[in-house]
Amino acid sequence: MICKPGKQVSAASRESGCSVTTPCGGHGNCGKCKIKVIKGNLPVMTMDRVHLTEEEIKAGVRLACQAMPKETVVIEIL
Ligand code: FES
């Protein structure tokens, strides 16, 4: 899935029809909305560090509800 800059990844996924599951409503509390960056860069956010392992972060895993790309990125919904 392609996400444009300035749009939260979870919202972009809903609009594209391949929605990421957001059990906590996108508040960053559950850690269940994992996605993986395939191309581009997504900054690591505070709640990523709370819910993800260092290995996941290095592999490009992020929380969709916290992810706000600054460039066009390609992501995979996990
Ligand atoms: S929806 Fe719960 S952490 Fe993203």
CSV table of N, CA, C and O and ligand atoms in Angstrom, one decimal:
chain,number,residue,atom,x,y,z
A,1,MET,N,0.8,-1.2,0.0
A,1,MET,CA,0.0,0.0,0.0
A,1,MET,C,0.9,1.2,0.0
A,1,MET,O,1.9,1.3,0.7
A,2,ILE,N,0.5,2.3,-0.8
A,2,ILE,CA,1.2,3.5,-0.8
A,2,ILE,C,0.6,4.5,0.1
A,2,ILE,O,-0.6,4.7,0.1
A,3,CYS,N,1.4,5.2,0.9
A,3,CYS,CA,0.9,6.3,1.8
A,3,CYS,C,1.6,7.6,1.4
A,3,CYS,O,2.8,7.7,1.3
A,4,LYS,N,0.8,8.6,1.2
A,4,LYS,CA,1.4,10.0,0.9
A,4,LYS,C,1.8,10.7,2.1
A,4,LYS,O,1.3,10.4,3.2
A,5,PRO,N,2.6,11.7,2.0
A,5,PRO,CA,3.1,12.5,3.2
A,5,PRO,C,1.9,13.2,3.8
A,5,PRO,O,1.0,13.6,3.1
A,6,GLY,N,2.0,13.4,5.1
A,6,GLY,CA,1.1,14.2,5.9
A,6,GLY,C,-0.2,13.5,6.2
A,6,GLY,O,-1.1,14.1,6.7
A,7,LYS,N,-0.3,12.2,5.9
A,7,LYS,CA,-1.6,11.5,6.3
A,7,LYS,C,-1.2,10.3,7.1
A,7,LYS,O,-0.3,9.5,6.8
A,8,GLN,N,-1.9,10.2,8.2
A,8,GLN,CA,-1.6,9.1,9.2
A,8,GLN,C,-1.9,7.8,8.4
A,8,GLN,O,-2.9,7.6,7.7
A,9,VAL,N,-1.0,6.8,8.6
A,9,VAL,CA,-1.0,5.5,7.8
A,9,VAL,C,-2.3,4.8,8.1
A,9,VAL,O,-2.9,4.2,7.2
A,10,SER,N,-2.8,4.8,9.3
A,10,SER,CA,-4.1,4.0,9.6
A,10,SER,C,-5.2,4.7,8.9
A,10,SER,O,-6.1,4.0,8.3
A,11,ALA,N,-5.3,6.0,8.8
A,11,ALA,CA,-6.3,6.7,8.0
A,11,ALA,C,-6.2,6.4,6.6
A,11,ALA,O,-7.2,6.2,5.9
A,12,ALA,N,-5.0,6.5,6.0
A,12,ALA,CA,-4.8,6.2,4.6
A,12,ALA,C,-5.2,4.8,4.3
A,12,ALA,O,-5.8,4.5,3.2
A,13,SER,N,-5.0,3.8,5.2
A,13,SER,CA,-5.3,2.4,4.9
A,13,SER,C,-6.9,2.3,4.8
A,13,SER,O,-7.4,1.6,4.0
A,14,ARG,N,-7.6,3.0,5.7
A,14,ARG,CA,-9.0,3.0,5.7
A,14,ARG,C,-9.5,3.5,4.4
A,14,ARG,O,-10.4,2.9,3.7
A,15,GLU,N,-9.0,4.6,3.9
A,15,GLU,CA,-9.4,5.2,2.7
A,15,GLU,C,-9.1,4.3,1.5
A,15,GLU,O,-9.8,4.4,0.5
A,16,SER,N,-8.0,3.5,1.6
A,16,SER,CA,-7.7,2.7,0.4
A,16,SER,C,-8.5,1.4,0.4
A,16,SER,O,-8.4,0.7,-0.6
A,17,GLY,N,-9.2,1.1,1.5
A,17,GLY,CA,-10.0,-0.1,1.5
A,17,GLY,C,-9.3,-1.3,2.1
A,17,GLY,O,-9.9,-2.4,2.2
A,18,CYS,N,-8.0,-1.2,2.4
A,18,CYS,CA,-7.2,-2.3,3.1
A,18,CYS,C,-6.9,-1.9,4.5
A,18,CYS,O,-5.7,-1.7,4.8
A,19,SER,N,-7.9,-1.8,5.3
A,19,SER,CA,-7.8,-1.1,6.6
A,19,SER,C,-6.9,-1.9,7.6
A,19,SER,O,-7.1,-3.1,7.7
A,20,VAL,N,-6.1,-1.2,8.3
A,20,VAL,CA,-5.4,-1.7,9.4
A,20,VAL,C,-6.3,-1.8,10.6
A,20,VAL,O,-7.1,-0.9,10.9
A,21,THR,N,-6.2,-3.0,11.4
A,21,THR,CA,-7.1,-3.1,12.6
A,21,THR,C,-6.5,-2.2,13.7
A,21,THR,O,-5.3,-2.2,13.9
A,22,THR,N,-7.4,-1.4,14.3
A,22,THR,CA,-7.0,-0.5,15.3
A,22,THR,C,-7.9,-0.7,16.6
A,22,THR,O,-8.8,0.1,16.9
A,23,PRO,N,-7.6,-1.8,17.3
A,23,PRO,CA,-8.4,-2.2,18.5
A,23,PRO,C,-8.5,-1.1,19.5
A,23,PRO,O,-9.6,-1.0,20.2
A,24,CYS,N,-7.5,-0.3,19.8
A,24,CYS,CA,-7.6,0.8,20.8
A,24,CYS,C,-8.1,2.1,20.2
A,24,CYS,O,-8.1,3.1,20.9
A,25,GLY,N,-8.6,2.1,19.0
A,25,GLY,CA,-9.1,3.3,18.4
A,25,GLY,C,-8.0,4.2,17.9
A,25,GLY,O,-8.3,5.4,17.7
A,26,GLY,N,-6.8,3.7,17.8
A,26,GLY,CA,-5.7,4.6,17.3
A,26,GLY,C,-5.0,5.5,18.3
A,26,GLY,O,-4.5,6.5,18.0
A,27,HIS,N,-5.1,5.1,19.6
A,27,HIS,CA,-4.5,5.9,20.7
A,27,HIS,C,-3.1,5.4,21.0
A,27,HIS,O,-2.5,6.0,22.0
A,28,GLY,N,-2.6,4.4,20.4
A,28,GLY,CA,-1.3,4.0,20.7
A,28,GLY,C,-1.2,3.1,21.9
A,28,GLY,O,-0.1,2.9,22.4
A,29,ASN,N,-2.3,2.6,22.4
A,29,ASN,CA,-2.3,1.8,23.6
A,29,ASN,C,-2.2,0.3,23.5
A,29,ASN,O,-1.7,-0.4,24.4
A,30,CYS,N,-2.6,-0.2,22.3
A,30,CYS,CA,-2.7,-1.7,22.2
A,30,CYS,C,-1.5,-2.3,21.5
A,30,CYS,O,-1.2,-3.5,21.7
A,31,GLY,N,-0.8,-1.6,20.6
A,31,GLY,CA,0.3,-2.2,19.9
A,31,GLY,C,-0.1,-3.2,18.8
A,31,GLY,O,0.7,-4.0,18.3
A,32,LYS,N,-1.4,-3.2,18.4
A,32,LYS,CA,-1.9,-4.2,17.5
A,32,LYS,C,-1.9,-3.8,16.0
A,32,LYS,O,-2.2,-4.6,15.1
A,33,CYS,N,-1.6,-2.6,15.7
A,33,CYS,CA,-1.8,-2.0,14.4
A,33,CYS,C,-0.4,-2.0,13.6
A,33,CYS,O,-0.1,-1.0,13.0
A,34,LYS,N,0.3,-3.1,13.7
A,34,LYS,CA,1.6,-3.1,13.1
A,34,LYS,C,1.6,-3.1,11.6
A,34,LYS,O,0.8,-3.8,10.9
A,35,ILE,N,2.5,-2.3,11.0
A,35,ILE,CA,2.8,-2.3,9.6
A,35,ILE,C,4.3,-2.4,9.4
A,35,ILE,O,5.0,-2.2,10.4
A,36,LYS,N,4.7,-2.6,8.2
A,36,LYS,CA,6.1,-2.7,7.9
A,36,LYS,C,6.4,-1.8,6.7
A,36,LYS,O,5.7,-1.8,5.7
A,37,VAL,N,7.5,-1.0,6.8
A,37,VAL,CA,7.9,-0.1,5.7
A,37,VAL,C,8.6,-0.9,4.7
A,37,VAL,O,9.6,-1.6,5.1
A,38,ILE,N,8.1,-0.9,3.5
A,38,ILE,CA,8.8,-1.6,2.4
A,38,ILE,C,9.7,-0.7,1.6
A,38,ILE,O,10.8,-1.0,1.2
A,39,LYS,N,9.3,0.6,1.4
A,39,LYS,CA,10.1,1.6,0.7
A,39,LYS,C,9.8,2.9,1.4
A,39,LYS,O,8.7,3.3,1.6
A,40,GLY,N,10.9,3.7,1.6
A,40,GLY,CA,10.8,5.0,2.2
A,40,GLY,C,11.1,4.9,3.7
A,40,GLY,O,11.7,4.0,4.2
A,41,ASN,N,10.8,6.0,4.4
A,41,ASN,CA,11.2,6.1,5.8
A,41,ASN,C,10.0,6.6,6.6
A,41,ASN,O,9.3,7.5,6.3
A,42,LEU,N,9.7,5.9,7.8
A,42,LEU,CA,8.8,6.4,8.7
A,42,LEU,C,9.5,6.6,10.0
A,42,LEU,O,10.1,5.7,10.5
A,43,PRO,N,9.4,7.8,10.6
A,43,PRO,CA,10.1,8.1,11.9
A,43,PRO,C,9.6,7.2,13.0
A,43,PRO,O,8.4,6.8,13.0
A,44,VAL,N,10.5,6.9,13.9
A,44,VAL,CA,10.1,6.1,15.1
A,44,VAL,C,9.5,7.0,16.1
A,44,VAL,O,10.0,8.0,16.5
A,45,MET,N,8.2,6.6,16.5
A,45,MET,CA,7.5,7.5,17.4
A,45,MET,C,7.6,6.9,18.9
A,45,MET,O,8.0,5.7,19.0
A,46,THR,N,7.2,7.6,19.8
A,46,THR,CA,7.3,7.2,21.2
A,46,THR,C,6.6,5.9,21.5
A,46,THR,O,7.2,5.0,22.1
A,47,MET,N,5.4,5.7,21.0
A,47,MET,CA,4.6,4.5,21.3
A,47,MET,C,5.2,3.3,20.5
A,47,MET,O,4.9,2.2,20.9
A,48,ASP,N,5.9,3.6,19.4
A,48,ASP,CA,6.6,2.5,18.7
A,48,ASP,C,7.6,1.9,19.7
A,48,ASP,O,7.7,0.6,19.8
A,49,ARG,N,8.3,2.7,20.4
A,49,ARG,CA,9.3,2.2,21.3
A,49,ARG,C,8.7,1.5,22.5
A,49,ARG,O,9.3,0.6,23.2
A,50,VAL,N,7.5,1.8,22.9
A,50,VAL,CA,6.8,1.2,24.0
A,50,VAL,C,6.3,-0.2,23.6
A,50,VAL,O,6.5,-1.2,24.3
A,51,HIS,N,5.8,-0.4,22.3
A,51,HIS,CA,5.2,-1.7,21.9
A,51,HIS,C,6.0,-2.6,21.0
A,51,HIS,O,5.7,-3.7,20.9
A,52,LEU,N,7.0,-2.0,20.4
A,52,LEU,CA,7.8,-2.8,19.5
A,52,LEU,C,9.2,-3.1,20.0
A,52,LEU,O,9.7,-2.4,20.8
A,53,THR,N,9.7,-4.3,19.6
A,53,THR,CA,11.1,-4.6,20.0
A,53,THR,C,12.1,-3.8,19.1
A,53,THR,O,11.7,-3.3,18.0
A,54,GLU,N,13.3,-3.7,19.6
A,54,GLU,CA,14.3,-3.0,18.8
A,54,GLU,C,14.5,-3.7,17.4
A,54,GLU,O,14.7,-3.0,16.4
A,55,GLU,N,14.4,-5.0,17.4
A,55,GLU,CA,14.5,-5.8,16.2
A,55,GLU,C,13.4,-5.4,15.2
A,55,GLU,O,13.6,-5.2,14.0
A,56,GLU,N,12.2,-5.3,15.7
A,56,GLU,CA,11.1,-4.9,14.8
A,56,GLU,C,11.3,-3.5,14.3
A,56,GLU,O,11.1,-3.2,13.1
A,57,ILE,N,11.7,-2.6,15.1
A,57,ILE,CA,12.0,-1.2,14.7
A,57,ILE,C,13.0,-1.2,13.6
A,57,ILE,O,12.9,-0.5,12.6
A,58,LYS,N,14.1,-1.9,13.8
A,58,LYS,CA,15.2,-2.0,12.8
A,58,LYS,C,14.7,-2.6,11.5
A,58,LYS,O,15.2,-2.2,10.4
A,59,ALA,N,13.7,-3.5,11.6
A,59,ALA,CA,13.2,-4.1,10.4
A,59,ALA,C,12.2,-3.3,9.7
A,59,ALA,O,11.6,-3.7,8.7
A,60,GLY,N,11.8,-2.1,10.3
A,60,GLY,CA,10.9,-1.2,9.6
A,60,GLY,C,9.5,-1.3,10.1
A,60,GLY,O,8.5,-0.8,9.5
A,61,VAL,N,9.2,-2.1,11.2
A,61,VAL,CA,7.9,-2.2,11.7
A,61,VAL,C,7.5,-0.9,12.5
A,61,VAL,O,8.4,-0.4,13.2
A,62,ARG,N,6.3,-0.5,12.3
A,62,ARG,CA,5.8,0.7,13.1
A,62,ARG,C,4.3,0.5,13.4
A,62,ARG,O,3.7,-0.4,12.9
A,63,LEU,N,3.8,1.3,14.3
A,63,LEU,CA,2.4,1.3,14.6
A,63,LEU,C,1.7,2.3,13.6
A,63,LEU,O,2.0,3.4,13.5
A,64,ALA,N,0.7,1.7,12.9
A,64,ALA,CA,0.0,2.5,11.8
A,64,ALA,C,-0.7,3.7,12.4
A,64,ALA,O,-0.7,4.8,11.8
A,65,CYS,N,-1.2,3.6,13.6
A,65,CYS,CA,-2.0,4.7,14.2
A,65,CYS,C,-1.0,5.9,14.6
A,65,CYS,O,-1.5,7.0,14.9
A,66,GLN,N,0.2,5.6,14.7
A,66,GLN,CA,1.2,6.7,15.1
A,66,GLN,C,2.0,7.2,14.0
A,66,GLN,O,2.7,8.2,14.1
A,67,ALA,N,2.0,6.4,12.8
A,67,ALA,CA,2.9,6.7,11.7
A,67,ALA,C,2.3,7.8,10.8
A,67,ALA,O,1.2,7.8,10.3
A,68,MET,N,3.2,8.9,10.7
A,68,MET,CA,2.8,10.0,9.8
A,68,MET,C,4.0,10.2,8.9
A,68,MET,O,5.0,10.9,9.3
A,69,PRO,N,3.9,9.7,7.7
A,69,PRO,CA,5.1,9.8,6.8
A,69,PRO,C,5.4,11.3,6.3
A,69,PRO,O,4.4,12.1,6.2
A,70,LYS,N,6.6,11.6,6.2
A,70,LYS,CA,7.1,12.9,5.7
A,70,LYS,C,7.4,12.8,4.2
A,70,LYS,O,7.8,13.8,3.6
A,71,GLU,N,7.3,11.6,3.7
A,71,GLU,CA,7.5,11.3,2.3
A,71,GLU,C,6.6,10.2,1.8
A,71,GLU,O,6.0,9.6,2.7
A,72,THR,N,6.5,10.0,0.6
A,72,THR,CA,5.7,8.9,0.1
A,72,THR,C,6.3,7.6,0.5
A,72,THR,O,7.5,7.4,0.3
A,73,VAL,N,5.6,6.7,1.2
A,73,VAL,CA,6.2,5.4,1.6
A,73,VAL,C,5.3,4.3,1.1
A,73,VAL,O,4.1,4.4,0.8
A,74,VAL,N,5.9,3.1,1.0
A,74,VAL,CA,5.2,1.9,0.7
A,74,VAL,C,5.2,1.0,1.9
A,74,VAL,O,6.3,0.8,2.5
A,75,ILE,N,4.0,0.6,2.3
A,75,ILE,CA,4.0,-0.2,3.6
A,75,ILE,C,3.2,-1.5,3.3
A,75,ILE,O,2.5,-1.7,2.4
A,76,GLU,N,3.5,-2.5,4.2
A,76,GLU,CA,2.8,-3.8,4.2
A,76,GLU,C,2.1,-3.8,5.5
A,76,GLU,O,2.6,-3.5,6.6
A,77,ILE,N,0.8,-4.2,5.5
A,77,ILE,CA,0.0,-4.4,6.7
A,77,ILE,C,0.4,-5.8,7.3
A,77,ILE,O,0.2,-6.8,6.6
A,78,LEU,N,0.8,-5.9,8.5
A,78,LEU,CA,1.2,-7.1,9.2
A,78,LEU,C,0.0,-7.8,9.9
A,78,LEU,O,-0.9,-7.1,10.3
B,1,FES,S1,-4.5,1.0,17.2
B,1,FES,FE1,-3.8,0.5,19.1
B,1,FES,S2,-1.7,1.0,19.0
B,1,FES,FE2,-2.5,1.5,17.1
